[in-house]
Amino acid sequence: MNQIRVIPLCNSADLLDSGLAVPFDVVYQGMTCRAFAVRFNGKPHAYLNRCSHVAMEMDYQPNRFFDITGQWLICATHGAMYAPDSGECRGGPCRGGLVKISLTEMDGVVHWHTEHNLQPVEF
């Protein structure tokens, strides 16, 4: 059984409110996937980079997930909109919310947390 691990992701200063995301790779349910971390209202949040409507990456340009207002995460392909703090679908074609990845922030570093079905990519 996999133990929960805490893995450094980036410096806190790398995540600006409603700014560019920090991408990272994970193994989710046995498949390698892209994930991303953003900051919204001062807190970091992370999700799989996979729209719930169709399992494809969401960013319209590398590491750009926020709409022009900076209030919503948006899928560039179908326009599905998600709440940045919860991953819940708020508009457009969705089949549920985004898969959330637990983060903590301490001493100027953001860390992500593994789960039984979410592990780091091993090289």
C-alpha positions as a printed NumPy array, in Angstrom:
array([[  0.   ,   0.   ,   0.   ],
       [  1.326,   3.453,  -0.918],
       [  2.004,   5.839,   1.919],
       [  0.976,   9.465,   1.624],
       [  4.003,  11.582,   0.79 ],
       [  4.491,  15.35 ,   0.714],
       [  6.466,  16.445,  -2.341],
       [  7.946,  19.924,  -2.964],
       [  6.381,  21.499,  -6.048],
       [  7.554,  25.113,  -6.335],
       [  8.471,  28.245,  -4.439],
       [  5.469,  30.168,  -3.14 ],
       [  6.539,  33.195,  -5.195],
       [  6.125,  31.15 ,  -8.41 ],
       [  2.339,  31.232,  -7.993],
       [  0.764,  34.652,  -8.466],
       [ -2.945,  35.27 ,  -7.867],
       [ -4.864,  34.355, -11.056],
       [ -1.519,  34.085, -12.873],
       [  0.33 ,  31.4  , -14.748],
       [  0.149,  27.843, -13.468],
       [  3.034,  25.652, -12.42 ],
       [  2.718,  22.328, -14.28 ],
       [  3.802,  18.956, -12.942],
       [  3.41 ,  15.302, -13.863],
       [  1.643,  12.692, -11.759],
       [  0.532,   9.11 , -12.047],
       [ -3.242,   9.074, -11.536],
       [ -4.975,   5.694, -11.398],
       [ -1.944,   4.137, -13.079],
       [ -1.71 ,   6.646, -15.964],
       [  0.805,   9.468, -16.343],
       [ -1.047,  12.801, -16.464],
       [ -0.256,  16.482, -16.405],
       [ -1.367,  18.492, -13.409],
       [ -1.175,  22.176, -12.55 ],
       [ -1.07 ,  24.455,  -9.538],
       [ -2.454,  27.998,  -9.405],
       [ -2.995,  30.631,  -6.754],
       [ -6.444,  32.132,  -6.219],
       [ -7.392,  34.603,  -3.487],
       [ -4.009,  34.055,  -1.867],
       [ -4.233,  30.253,  -1.598],
       [ -2.629,  27.605,  -3.807],
       [ -4.8  ,  24.974,  -5.511],
       [ -3.912,  22.073,  -7.817],
       [ -5.822,  19.849, -10.228],
       [ -5.278,  17.286, -12.928],
       [ -5.025,  19.042, -16.277],
       [ -8.058,  17.18 , -17.541],
       [-11.438,  18.683, -18.409],
       [-14.355,  16.755, -16.927],
       [-16.304,  17.1  , -20.197],
       [-13.721,  15.332, -22.364],
       [-10.487,  14.041, -20.836],
       [ -8.133,  16.473, -22.574],
       [ -5.763,  19.166, -21.341],
       [ -7.416,  22.498, -20.619],
       [ -4.812,  25.264, -21.012],
       [ -5.222,  27.492, -24.085],
       [ -1.559,  28.473, -24.   ],
       [  1.107,  26.794, -21.9  ],
       [  0.234,  27.197, -18.206],
       [ -2.71 ,  29.578, -18.85 ],
       [ -5.929,  28.377, -17.246],
       [ -7.66 ,  31.525, -15.997],
       [-10.227,  33.379, -18.081],
       [ -9.659,  37.086, -18.8  ],
       [-11.333,  38.085, -15.512],
       [ -8.988,  35.912, -13.454],
       [-12.008,  34.444, -11.644],
       [-12.507,  31.115, -13.446],
       [-10.438,  28.219, -14.726],
       [-11.55 ,  27.588, -18.289],
       [-11.182,  24.706, -20.717],
       [ -9.899,  26.163, -23.973],
       [-11.521,  23.453, -26.087],
       [-15.149,  23.472, -24.926],
       [-15.415,  26.507, -22.647],
       [-16.22 ,  24.629, -19.439],
       [-15.629,  26.912, -16.446],
       [-14.461,  25.775, -13.026],
       [-14.148,  27.489,  -9.647],
       [-10.408,  27.912,  -8.953],
       [-10.749,  27.186,  -5.239],
       [-12.799,  23.98 ,  -5.489],
       [-12.632,  22.714,  -9.069],
       [-16.447,  22.614,  -9.211],
       [-18.018,  23.163, -12.612],
       [-19.661,  26.598, -12.831],
       [-20.687,  26.705, -16.482],
       [-20.394,  25.154, -19.898],
       [-20.243,  21.465, -20.715],
       [-19.075,  19.561, -17.642],
       [-19.445,  16.097, -16.224],
       [-18.499,  16.908, -12.668],
       [-15.586,  18.885, -11.328],
       [-11.843,  18.77 , -11.735],
       [ -9.757,  16.205,  -9.848],
       [ -8.266,  18.151,  -6.941],
       [ -4.747,  17.543,  -5.654],
       [ -4.052,  18.431,  -2.022],
       [ -1.455,  21.149,  -1.431],
       [  0.176,  22.726,   1.566],
       [  2.305,  25.837,   1.736],
       [  4.999,  26.25 ,   4.364],
       [  8.18 ,  28.294,   4.68 ],
       [  7.908,  29.706,   1.159],
       [  7.415,  26.33 ,  -0.569],
       [  4.263,  24.743,  -2.026],
       [  4.044,  20.939,  -1.628],
       [  1.638,  18.448,  -3.175],
       [  0.355,  15.354,  -1.385],
       [  0.185,  11.872,  -2.849],
       [ -2.836,   9.602,  -2.38 ],
       [ -3.441,   5.919,  -3.005],
       [ -4.37 ,   6.688,  -6.644],
       [ -2.104,   9.712,  -7.115],
       [  1.664,   9.229,  -7.125],
       [  4.758,  10.973,  -8.493],
       [  6.186,   9.927, -11.82 ],
       [  9.168,   7.667, -11.163],
       [ 12.143,   7.997, -13.486]])
